[in-house]
Amino acid sequence: MSYKRVTLSQFLMEGQHRYGGSGTLTSLLTDIRTTCKMISHEVNRGAMAGNMGVAGTENVQGEEQKKLDVLANDIFLHMTAQSGNYAAMASEELEDVHVVHGSAGRYLLLFDPLDGSSNIDINIAVGSVFSILRLPDGASGETLESFLQPGVKQVAAGYAIYGSSTMLVLTTGHGVNGFTLDQNIGVFVLTHPNMRIPEDASEFAINASRARFWEPPVKRYIDECLAGAEGPRGRDFNMRWVAAMVAEVHRILCRGGVFMYPVDDKNTKQGGKLRLMYEANPMAFIVEQAGGRAITGQDRILDINPTGLHQRVGVILGSKNEVDRLERYHQDYEATAGKAEV
Ligand code: FBP
């Protein structure tokens, strides 16, 4: 039996040679690797390290912060600043841009240090999500404007999932690869090369407790799935909801499906639930690189021109043919709704 194991560092070096990189991307992602290893350790220690429960503070979104939200945020800020690659950062847990003083870095890092925080105290999967942008020429990391770039400008993105095992899944625009942390030797090993999302699927994820707020296109899609083999879809569908976007996206990368947190009548004022810059954009980059699609209902998420660090959007992503169908239902609805108004 060949014992060929490829570590994340070897994979990044190999990519550097293949795509003629300068080594900066390798260094950028090495910062992220170390950060996620440290957060994985703290998540796994859980109550033993007193990491459970609330921190007694609120973040810029007005959400109660968990102790691990604050700890993971500190680990991200500290560990990724070491290399000096990043000029500045933005986090779900910080209101404003965090400038890395003295850094001559040419990159910007955006992150959700702990996604799925409501799962921490009940020992269900959580994760970290990151997005890397170039600092525009002539721009300084001090300004918000340098961050407000559409998702298509990302040079790399990914997530770590702290579940039954710890994995790091990432893209640099050349497909999607998954690495599992070998706890014995403390290295990420390539276990899921070239992940691809099946175009068809029979599994959806949406918070059904919000059904009364759904817009007609989403309601139509879910009703048809729930009608099963006797209904217009002619087959049965299954449902999942982990309440951690990282886990939903990881499931879809592994076996297909569609994940939705759409704009609905209850969150429409704030533009949706999930944040564009450090949740929707990195996940949309990953999903598209794996052959899936990611839309708001109307628009391709990666084409959105951001207006704010903590801007929220509707998210519909996953298997191409299911997202195509949801997009059609939105277009049909807008066409009929448009006619009704005339
Ligand atoms: P944070 O935990 O980082 O705030 O992320 C938001 C999130 O937890 C997503 O990961 C998840 O998909 C969604 O909210 C769950 O929402 P709900 O509480 O409505 O089930």
mmCIF file of C-alpha atoms and ligand atoms in Angstrom:
data_model
loop_
_atom_site.group_PDB
_atom_site.id
_atom_site.type_symbol
_atom_site.label_atom_id
_atom_site.label_comp_id
_atom_site.label_asym_id
_atom_site.label_seq_id
_atom_site.Cartn_x
_atom_site.Cartn_y
_atom_site.Cartn_z
ATOM 1 C CA MET A 1 0.000 0.000 0.000
ATOM 2 C CA SER A 2 1.522 3.390 -1.024
ATOM 3 C CA TYR A 3 1.616 5.820 1.859
ATOM 4 C CA LYS A 4 1.338 8.891 -0.444
ATOM 5 C CA ARG A 5 0.050 11.693 1.745
ATOM 6 C CA VAL A 6 0.129 15.320 0.576
ATOM 7 C CA THR A 7 0.201 17.970 3.276
ATOM 8 C CA LEU A 8 -1.339 21.427 2.841
ATOM 9 C CA SER A 9 2.127 23.042 2.716
ATOM 10 C CA GLN A 10 3.284 20.621 -0.023
ATOM 11 C CA PHE A 11 0.027 21.217 -1.929
ATOM 12 C CA LEU A 12 0.460 25.010 -1.744
ATOM 13 C CA MET A 13 4.127 24.806 -2.826
ATOM 14 C CA GLU A 14 3.147 22.537 -5.707
ATOM 15 C CA GLY A 15 0.425 25.017 -6.691
ATOM 16 C CA GLN A 16 2.948 27.828 -6.533
ATOM 17 C CA HIS A 17 5.140 26.057 -9.117
ATOM 18 C CA ARG A 18 2.143 25.077 -11.267
ATOM 19 C CA TYR A 19 0.557 28.538 -11.335
ATOM 20 C CA GLY A 20 3.802 30.505 -11.147
ATOM 21 C CA GLY A 21 3.006 32.129 -7.771
ATOM 22 C CA SER A 22 5.473 34.331 -5.863
ATOM 23 C CA GLY A 23 4.906 32.400 -2.643
ATOM 24 C CA THR A 24 2.798 35.142 -1.092
ATOM 25 C CA LEU A 25 -0.429 33.134 -1.491
ATOM 26 C CA THR A 26 1.286 30.197 0.199
ATOM 27 C CA SER A 27 2.278 32.463 3.074
ATOM 28 C CA LEU A 28 -1.201 34.020 3.298
ATOM 29 C CA LEU A 29 -2.827 30.595 3.528
ATOM 30 C CA THR A 30 -0.188 29.329 5.936
ATOM 31 C CA ASP A 31 -1.294 32.094 8.349
ATOM 32 C CA ILE A 32 -4.876 30.855 8.021
ATOM 33 C CA ARG A 33 -3.824 27.226 8.526
ATOM 34 C CA THR A 34 -2.109 27.971 11.848
ATOM 35 C CA THR A 35 -5.041 30.125 12.970
ATOM 36 C CA CYS A 36 -7.600 27.395 12.301
ATOM 37 C CA LYS A 37 -5.496 24.780 14.047
ATOM 38 C CA MET A 38 -5.430 26.941 17.175
ATOM 39 C CA ILE A 39 -9.193 27.595 17.042
ATOM 40 C CA SER A 40 -9.841 23.871 16.485
ATOM 41 C CA HIS A 41 -7.886 23.158 19.665
ATOM 42 C CA GLU A 42 -9.938 25.669 21.697
ATOM 43 C CA VAL A 43 -13.252 24.389 20.260
ATOM 44 C CA ASN A 44 -12.319 20.788 21.036
ATOM 45 C CA ARG A 45 -11.344 21.673 24.618
ATOM 46 C CA GLY A 46 -14.809 23.195 25.094
ATOM 47 C CA ALA A 47 -16.048 23.219 28.703
ATOM 48 C CA MET A 48 -12.743 21.853 30.003
ATOM 49 C CA ALA A 49 -11.141 25.174 29.098
ATOM 50 C CA GLY A 50 -14.168 27.206 30.212
ATOM 51 C CA ASN A 51 -14.831 28.103 26.563
ATOM 52 C CA MET A 52 -18.574 27.557 26.809
ATOM 53 C CA GLY A 53 -21.225 30.198 27.304
ATOM 54 C CA VAL A 54 -21.525 33.915 26.630
ATOM 55 C CA ALA A 55 -18.855 36.599 26.873
ATOM 56 C CA GLY A 56 -21.333 39.181 28.233
ATOM 57 C CA THR A 57 -20.707 41.505 25.273
ATOM 58 C CA GLU A 58 -22.476 42.252 21.959
ATOM 59 C CA ASN A 59 -20.966 42.532 18.466
ATOM 60 C CA VAL A 60 -21.669 45.214 15.857
ATOM 61 C CA GLN A 61 -24.676 43.201 14.648
ATOM 62 C CA GLY A 62 -26.227 43.478 18.119
ATOM 63 C CA GLU A 63 -25.686 39.723 18.614
ATOM 64 C CA GLU A 64 -24.678 38.330 22.004
ATOM 65 C CA GLN A 65 -21.060 37.195 21.684
ATOM 66 C CA LYS A 66 -20.059 33.719 22.840
ATOM 67 C CA LYS A 67 -16.717 33.366 24.673
ATOM 68 C CA LEU A 68 -15.426 31.368 21.681
ATOM 69 C CA ASP A 69 -16.528 34.117 19.259
ATOM 70 C CA VAL A 70 -14.238 36.545 21.102
ATOM 71 C CA LEU A 71 -11.381 34.029 21.552
ATOM 72 C CA ALA A 72 -11.499 32.926 17.879
ATOM 73 C CA ASN A 73 -11.521 36.569 16.792
ATOM 74 C CA ASP A 74 -8.436 37.329 18.923
ATOM 75 C CA ILE A 75 -6.631 34.276 17.530
ATOM 76 C CA PHE A 76 -7.399 35.379 13.943
ATOM 77 C CA LEU A 77 -6.242 38.971 14.551
ATOM 78 C CA HIS A 78 -3.052 37.920 16.320
ATOM 79 C CA MET A 79 -1.927 34.923 14.280
ATOM 80 C CA THR A 80 -2.624 36.334 10.805
ATOM 81 C CA ALA A 81 -0.840 39.597 11.602
ATOM 82 C CA GLN A 82 2.441 37.753 12.283
ATOM 83 C CA SER A 83 3.554 37.377 8.659
ATOM 84 C CA GLY A 84 2.942 41.020 7.749
ATOM 85 C CA ASN A 85 1.098 39.950 4.593
ATOM 86 C CA TYR A 86 -2.125 41.649 5.573
ATOM 87 C CA ALA A 87 -2.436 45.453 5.546
ATOM 88 C CA ALA A 88 -5.793 45.302 7.306
ATOM 89 C CA MET A 89 -8.636 42.990 8.324
ATOM 90 C CA ALA A 90 -12.390 42.972 8.816
ATOM 91 C CA SER A 91 -14.286 40.637 11.102
ATOM 92 C CA GLU A 92 -17.900 39.794 11.936
ATOM 93 C CA GLU A 93 -16.947 40.619 15.525
ATOM 94 C CA LEU A 94 -15.442 44.079 14.824
ATOM 95 C CA GLU A 95 -17.374 47.194 13.787
ATOM 96 C CA ASP A 96 -14.593 48.818 11.789
ATOM 97 C CA VAL A 97 -11.537 47.948 9.743
ATOM 98 C CA HIS A 98 -8.663 46.570 11.845
ATOM 99 C CA VAL A 99 -5.422 48.073 10.509
ATOM 100 C CA VAL A 100 -2.221 46.016 10.963
ATOM 101 C CA HIS A 101 0.038 48.850 12.006
ATOM 102 C CA GLY A 102 3.535 48.810 10.533
ATOM 103 C CA SER A 103 2.563 46.157 7.965
ATOM 104 C CA ALA A 104 3.645 46.633 4.350
ATOM 105 C CA GLY A 105 1.193 43.875 3.420
ATOM 106 C CA ARG A 106 -0.563 44.008 0.030
ATOM 107 C CA TYR A 107 -3.578 41.923 1.063
ATOM 108 C CA LEU A 108 -6.834 42.345 3.014
ATOM 109 C CA LEU A 109 -8.391 39.588 5.139
ATOM 110 C CA LEU A 110 -12.109 39.305 5.923
ATOM 111 C CA PHE A 111 -13.385 36.615 8.267
ATOM 112 C CA ASP A 112 -16.173 35.170 10.371
ATOM 113 C CA PRO A 113 -14.059 33.752 13.220
ATOM 114 C CA LEU A 114 -16.759 31.354 14.444
ATOM 115 C CA ASP A 115 -19.680 30.560 12.186
ATOM 116 C CA GLY A 116 -22.691 28.807 13.675
ATOM 117 C CA SER A 117 -22.094 30.194 17.171
ATOM 118 C CA SER A 118 -25.515 29.003 18.353
ATOM 119 C CA ASN A 119 -24.159 25.446 18.102
ATOM 120 C CA ILE A 120 -21.151 25.912 20.409
ATOM 121 C CA ASP A 121 -22.848 25.046 23.710
ATOM 122 C CA ILE A 122 -24.647 22.034 22.215
ATOM 123 C CA ASN A 123 -21.487 20.499 20.714
ATOM 124 C CA ILE A 124 -22.613 20.634 17.068
ATOM 125 C CA ALA A 125 -20.319 21.590 14.186
ATOM 126 C CA VAL A 126 -19.110 25.199 13.933
ATOM 127 C CA GLY A 127 -16.516 26.754 11.648
ATOM 128 C CA SER A 128 -14.454 29.733 10.520
ATOM 129 C CA VAL A 129 -14.869 31.443 7.126
ATOM 130 C CA PHE A 130 -12.275 33.628 5.377
ATOM 131 C CA SER A 131 -11.911 35.729 2.229
ATOM 132 C CA ILE A 132 -8.699 37.304 0.887
ATOM 133 C CA LEU A 133 -8.579 40.400 -1.349
ATOM 134 C CA ARG A 134 -5.685 42.369 -2.837
ATOM 135 C CA LEU A 135 -5.148 45.896 -1.558
ATOM 136 C CA PRO A 136 -5.990 47.994 -4.640
ATOM 137 C CA ASP A 137 -2.958 49.774 -6.113
ATOM 138 C CA GLY A 138 -2.339 53.105 -4.457
ATOM 139 C CA ALA A 139 -4.916 52.358 -1.757
ATOM 140 C CA SER A 140 -4.183 52.121 1.968
ATOM 141 C CA GLY A 141 -5.589 49.453 4.236
ATOM 142 C CA GLU A 142 -6.846 52.213 6.491
ATOM 143 C CA THR A 143 -9.876 52.911 4.340
ATOM 144 C CA LEU A 144 -13.174 51.033 4.159
ATOM 145 C CA GLU A 145 -13.235 51.673 0.397
ATOM 146 C CA SER A 146 -10.286 49.344 -0.198
ATOM 147 C CA PHE A 147 -12.407 46.496 1.188
ATOM 148 C CA LEU A 148 -15.519 47.207 -0.875
ATOM 149 C CA GLN A 149 -14.619 44.965 -3.814
ATOM 150 C CA PRO A 150 -17.011 42.486 -5.506
ATOM 151 C CA GLY A 151 -16.553 38.800 -4.683
ATOM 152 C CA VAL A 152 -15.057 38.109 -8.116
ATOM 153 C CA LYS A 153 -11.947 39.968 -6.883
ATOM 154 C CA GLN A 154 -11.183 37.386 -4.159
ATOM 155 C CA VAL A 155 -7.718 35.797 -4.578
ATOM 156 C CA ALA A 156 -8.523 33.002 -2.140
ATOM 157 C CA ALA A 157 -11.329 31.908 0.182
ATOM 158 C CA GLY A 158 -12.359 29.001 2.325
ATOM 159 C CA TYR A 159 -13.573 27.683 5.596
ATOM 160 C CA ALA A 160 -12.527 25.465 8.458
ATOM 161 C CA ILE A 161 -15.154 23.114 9.908
ATOM 162 C CA TYR A 162 -14.724 21.961 13.501
ATOM 163 C CA GLY A 163 -16.845 18.813 13.405
ATOM 164 C CA SER A 164 -16.189 15.118 14.022
ATOM 165 C CA SER A 165 -12.844 15.966 12.429
ATOM 166 C CA THR A 166 -11.342 19.355 11.672
ATOM 167 C CA MET A 167 -11.132 20.169 7.975
ATOM 168 C CA LEU A 168 -9.907 23.141 5.920
ATOM 169 C CA VAL A 169 -11.549 23.601 2.519
ATOM 170 C CA LEU A 170 -10.184 26.264 0.211
ATOM 171 C CA THR A 171 -9.873 27.695 -3.285
ATOM 172 C CA THR A 172 -7.381 30.002 -4.959
ATOM 173 C CA GLY A 173 -9.400 30.027 -8.177
ATOM 174 C CA HIS A 174 -8.127 26.625 -9.366
ATOM 175 C CA GLY A 175 -10.808 24.319 -8.020
ATOM 176 C CA VAL A 176 -11.662 23.341 -4.430
ATOM 177 C CA ASN A 177 -9.604 21.044 -2.193
ATOM 178 C CA GLY A 178 -10.273 19.704 1.312
ATOM 179 C CA PHE A 179 -7.674 18.915 3.969
ATOM 180 C CA THR A 180 -8.199 16.984 7.215
ATOM 181 C CA LEU A 181 -6.210 17.858 10.339
ATOM 182 C CA ASP A 182 -4.189 14.846 11.477
ATOM 183 C CA GLN A 183 -4.335 15.556 15.206
ATOM 184 C CA ASN A 184 -1.414 13.148 15.854
ATOM 185 C CA ILE A 185 1.107 15.056 13.777
ATOM 186 C CA GLY A 186 -0.679 18.426 13.704
ATOM 187 C CA VAL A 187 -0.737 18.814 9.906
ATOM 188 C CA PHE A 188 -3.541 19.234 7.384
ATOM 189 C CA VAL A 189 -3.485 16.366 4.878
ATOM 190 C CA LEU A 190 -5.169 16.420 1.441
ATOM 191 C CA THR A 191 -8.146 14.045 1.812
ATOM 192 C CA HIS A 192 -10.735 15.616 -0.525
ATOM 193 C CA PRO A 193 -8.975 16.591 -3.790
ATOM 194 C CA ASN A 194 -10.880 18.536 -6.458
ATOM 195 C CA MET A 195 -14.288 18.610 -4.757
ATOM 196 C CA ARG A 196 -17.228 18.849 -7.222
ATOM 197 C CA ILE A 197 -20.908 19.563 -6.454
ATOM 198 C CA PRO A 198 -23.357 17.233 -8.290
ATOM 199 C CA GLU A 199 -25.546 19.302 -10.658
ATOM 200 C CA ASP A 200 -28.717 17.559 -9.509
ATOM 201 C CA ALA A 201 -29.834 16.956 -5.910
ATOM 202 C CA SER A 202 -32.813 15.941 -3.762
ATOM 203 C CA GLU A 203 -31.890 17.668 -0.507
ATOM 204 C CA PHE A 204 -32.620 21.222 0.634
ATOM 205 C CA ALA A 205 -31.654 23.240 3.706
ATOM 206 C CA ILE A 206 -33.712 26.220 4.900
ATOM 207 C CA ASN A 207 -34.933 27.374 8.325
ATOM 208 C CA ALA A 208 -38.542 26.133 7.968
ATOM 209 C CA SER A 209 -39.631 28.028 11.086
ATOM 210 C CA ARG A 210 -39.561 31.119 8.864
ATOM 211 C CA ALA A 211 -41.926 29.644 6.203
ATOM 212 C CA ARG A 212 -44.662 32.252 6.861
ATOM 213 C CA PHE A 213 -42.168 35.001 5.882
ATOM 214 C CA TRP A 214 -40.927 33.354 2.637
ATOM 215 C CA GLU A 215 -41.395 35.121 -0.701
ATOM 216 C CA PRO A 216 -43.559 33.258 -3.286
ATOM 217 C CA PRO A 217 -40.650 31.837 -5.401
ATOM 218 C CA VAL A 218 -39.068 30.197 -2.324
ATOM 219 C CA LYS A 219 -42.445 28.988 -1.065
ATOM 220 C CA ARG A 220 -43.203 27.476 -4.508
ATOM 221 C CA TYR A 221 -39.828 25.661 -4.609
ATOM 222 C CA ILE A 222 -40.151 24.227 -1.080
ATOM 223 C CA ASP A 223 -43.818 23.244 -1.570
ATOM 224 C CA GLU A 224 -42.852 21.326 -4.717
ATOM 225 C CA CYS A 225 -40.004 19.554 -2.890
ATOM 226 C CA LEU A 226 -42.341 18.664 -0.006
ATOM 227 C CA ALA A 227 -44.933 17.317 -2.494
ATOM 228 C CA GLY A 228 -42.358 14.645 -3.323
ATOM 229 C CA ALA A 229 -42.844 11.869 -5.907
ATOM 230 C CA GLU A 230 -46.578 12.603 -6.263
ATOM 231 C CA GLY A 231 -45.814 16.295 -6.953
ATOM 232 C CA PRO A 232 -44.424 18.265 -9.942
ATOM 233 C CA ARG A 233 -40.816 17.250 -9.122
ATOM 234 C CA GLY A 234 -41.715 13.541 -9.415
ATOM 235 C CA ARG A 235 -39.266 12.492 -6.686
ATOM 236 C CA ASP A 236 -38.914 12.727 -2.917
ATOM 237 C CA PHE A 237 -36.694 15.375 -1.314
ATOM 238 C CA ASN A 238 -34.948 15.334 2.078
ATOM 239 C CA MET A 239 -34.371 18.293 4.400
ATOM 240 C CA ARG A 240 -31.454 19.275 6.629
ATOM 241 C CA TRP A 241 -30.751 22.339 8.849
ATOM 242 C CA VAL A 242 -27.583 22.423 10.958
ATOM 243 C CA ALA A 243 -27.809 26.184 11.758
ATOM 244 C CA ALA A 244 -24.162 26.574 10.741
ATOM 245 C CA MET A 245 -23.593 27.711 7.148
ATOM 246 C CA VAL A 246 -20.161 26.064 7.121
ATOM 247 C CA ALA A 247 -21.696 22.634 7.787
ATOM 248 C CA GLU A 248 -24.456 23.172 5.192
ATOM 249 C CA VAL A 249 -21.946 24.154 2.492
ATOM 250 C CA HIS A 250 -19.629 21.284 3.422
ATOM 251 C CA ARG A 251 -22.496 18.777 3.083
ATOM 252 C CA ILE A 252 -23.341 20.240 -0.333
ATOM 253 C CA LEU A 253 -19.695 19.960 -1.471
ATOM 254 C CA CYS A 254 -19.722 16.318 -0.358
ATOM 255 C CA ARG A 255 -23.101 15.161 -1.762
ATOM 256 C CA GLY A 256 -24.935 18.090 -3.412
ATOM 257 C CA GLY A 257 -28.077 19.904 -2.374
ATOM 258 C CA VAL A 258 -29.269 23.492 -2.004
ATOM 259 C CA PHE A 259 -28.860 25.855 0.981
ATOM 260 C CA MET A 260 -31.058 28.907 1.365
ATOM 261 C CA TYR A 261 -31.177 31.840 3.725
ATOM 262 C CA PRO A 262 -33.280 34.054 1.456
ATOM 263 C CA VAL A 263 -34.465 37.576 1.989
ATOM 264 C CA ASP A 264 -37.911 37.185 3.593
ATOM 265 C CA ASP A 265 -40.627 39.476 4.939
ATOM 266 C CA LYS A 266 -38.978 39.470 8.413
ATOM 267 C CA ASN A 267 -35.355 40.262 7.432
ATOM 268 C CA THR A 268 -35.968 42.301 4.257
ATOM 269 C CA LYS A 269 -35.335 45.614 6.091
ATOM 270 C CA GLN A 270 -31.763 44.551 6.936
ATOM 271 C CA GLY A 271 -31.287 43.039 3.460
ATOM 272 C CA GLY A 272 -31.253 39.410 4.630
ATOM 273 C CA LYS A 273 -29.498 37.449 7.407
ATOM 274 C CA LEU A 274 -26.067 36.371 6.157
ATOM 275 C CA ARG A 275 -23.206 38.854 5.651
ATOM 276 C CA LEU A 276 -21.926 39.413 2.106
ATOM 277 C CA MET A 277 -18.234 40.111 2.771
ATOM 278 C CA TYR A 278 -17.223 37.251 5.106
ATOM 279 C CA GLU A 279 -20.004 34.662 4.709
ATOM 280 C CA ALA A 280 -21.734 34.856 1.294
ATOM 281 C CA ASN A 281 -18.753 35.906 -0.900
ATOM 282 C CA PRO A 282 -16.221 33.285 0.307
ATOM 283 C CA MET A 283 -18.852 30.518 0.186
ATOM 284 C CA ALA A 284 -20.019 31.639 -3.286
ATOM 285 C CA PHE A 285 -16.394 31.495 -4.549
ATOM 286 C CA ILE A 286 -15.999 27.971 -3.125
ATOM 287 C CA VAL A 287 -19.352 26.776 -4.515
ATOM 288 C CA GLU A 288 -18.755 28.192 -8.010
ATOM 289 C CA GLN A 289 -15.231 26.724 -8.110
ATOM 290 C CA ALA A 290 -16.802 23.325 -7.322
ATOM 291 C CA GLY A 291 -19.290 23.595 -10.209
ATOM 292 C CA GLY A 292 -22.270 24.926 -8.235
ATOM 293 C CA ARG A 293 -24.033 28.293 -8.293
ATOM 294 C CA ALA A 294 -24.637 31.056 -5.684
ATOM 295 C CA ILE A 295 -27.313 33.747 -6.129
ATOM 296 C CA THR A 296 -29.403 36.130 -4.052
ATOM 297 C CA GLY A 297 -32.542 35.092 -5.946
ATOM 298 C CA GLN A 298 -32.025 37.804 -8.518
ATOM 299 C CA ASP A 299 -28.245 38.316 -8.798
ATOM 300 C CA ARG A 300 -24.982 36.348 -8.857
ATOM 301 C CA ILE A 301 -23.543 36.934 -5.361
ATOM 302 C CA LEU A 302 -19.940 37.365 -6.641
ATOM 303 C CA ASP A 303 -21.018 40.279 -8.906
ATOM 304 C CA ILE A 304 -22.514 42.361 -6.097
ATOM 305 C CA ASN A 305 -20.732 45.695 -5.527
ATOM 306 C CA PRO A 306 -20.526 45.947 -1.723
ATOM 307 C CA THR A 307 -21.626 49.097 0.076
ATOM 308 C CA GLY A 308 -20.683 48.164 3.643
ATOM 309 C CA LEU A 309 -18.498 45.785 5.683
ATOM 310 C CA HIS A 310 -21.439 44.130 7.423
ATOM 311 C CA GLN A 311 -23.919 44.277 4.541
ATOM 312 C CA ARG A 312 -26.421 41.384 4.459
ATOM 313 C CA VAL A 313 -27.779 39.563 1.396
ATOM 314 C CA GLY A 314 -30.131 36.742 0.495
ATOM 315 C CA VAL A 315 -28.260 33.466 -0.125
ATOM 316 C CA ILE A 316 -29.320 30.582 -2.377
ATOM 317 C CA LEU A 317 -26.456 28.240 -3.264
ATOM 318 C CA GLY A 318 -25.593 24.682 -4.215
ATOM 319 C CA SER A 319 -26.306 22.216 -7.018
ATOM 320 C CA LYS A 320 -26.451 24.039 -10.359
ATOM 321 C CA ASN A 321 -29.785 22.698 -11.661
ATOM 322 C CA GLU A 322 -31.600 23.386 -8.387
ATOM 323 C CA VAL A 323 -30.261 26.955 -8.182
ATOM 324 C CA ASP A 324 -31.131 27.451 -11.897
ATOM 325 C CA ARG A 325 -34.707 26.384 -11.027
ATOM 326 C CA LEU A 326 -34.915 28.775 -8.051
ATOM 327 C CA GLU A 327 -33.593 31.598 -10.255
ATOM 328 C CA ARG A 328 -36.305 30.810 -12.859
ATOM 329 C CA TYR A 329 -39.002 30.842 -10.149
ATOM 330 C CA HIS A 330 -37.795 34.302 -9.046
ATOM 331 C CA GLN A 331 -37.850 35.550 -12.666
ATOM 332 C CA ASP A 332 -41.329 34.054 -13.265
ATOM 333 C CA TYR A 333 -42.592 35.714 -10.090
ATOM 334 C CA GLU A 334 -41.107 39.116 -10.966
ATOM 335 C CA ALA A 335 -42.603 38.855 -14.471
ATOM 336 C CA THR A 336 -46.108 38.037 -13.143
ATOM 337 C CA ALA A 337 -45.832 40.453 -10.185
ATOM 338 C CA GLY A 338 -44.711 43.138 -12.700
ATOM 339 C CA LYS A 339 -47.753 42.402 -14.937
ATOM 340 C CA ALA A 340 -50.134 42.416 -11.897
ATOM 341 C CA GLU A 341 -48.937 45.951 -10.996
ATOM 342 C CA VAL A 342 -49.529 47.367 -14.574
HETATM 343 P P1 FBP B 1 -22.983 33.371 12.826
HETATM 344 O O1 FBP B 1 -23.180 32.240 13.730
HETATM 345 O O2 FBP B 1 -21.595 33.573 12.416
HETATM 346 O O3 FBP B 1 -23.629 34.634 13.309
HETATM 347 O O4 FBP B 1 -23.693 32.940 11.418
HETATM 348 C C1 FBP B 1 -24.927 32.967 11.129
HETATM 349 C C2 FBP B 1 -25.566 31.580 11.146
HETATM 350 O O5 FBP B 1 -25.281 30.907 12.316
HETATM 351 C C3 FBP B 1 -25.234 30.719 9.929
HETATM 352 O O6 FBP B 1 -24.078 29.982 10.050
HETATM 353 C C4 FBP B 1 -26.454 29.796 9.859
HETATM 354 O O7 FBP B 1 -26.690 29.319 8.558
HETATM 355 C C5 FBP B 1 -27.567 30.717 10.331
HETATM 356 O O8 FBP B 1 -26.960 31.788 11.061
HETATM 357 C C6 FBP B 1 -28.526 30.017 11.247
HETATM 358 O O9 FBP B 1 -29.628 30.848 11.380
HETATM 359 P P2 FBP B 1 -30.881 30.461 12.300
HETATM 360 O O10 FBP B 1 -30.493 30.858 13.679
HETATM 361 O O11 FBP B 1 -31.994 31.273 11.716
HETATM 362 O O12 FBP B 1 -31.118 29.013 12.175
#
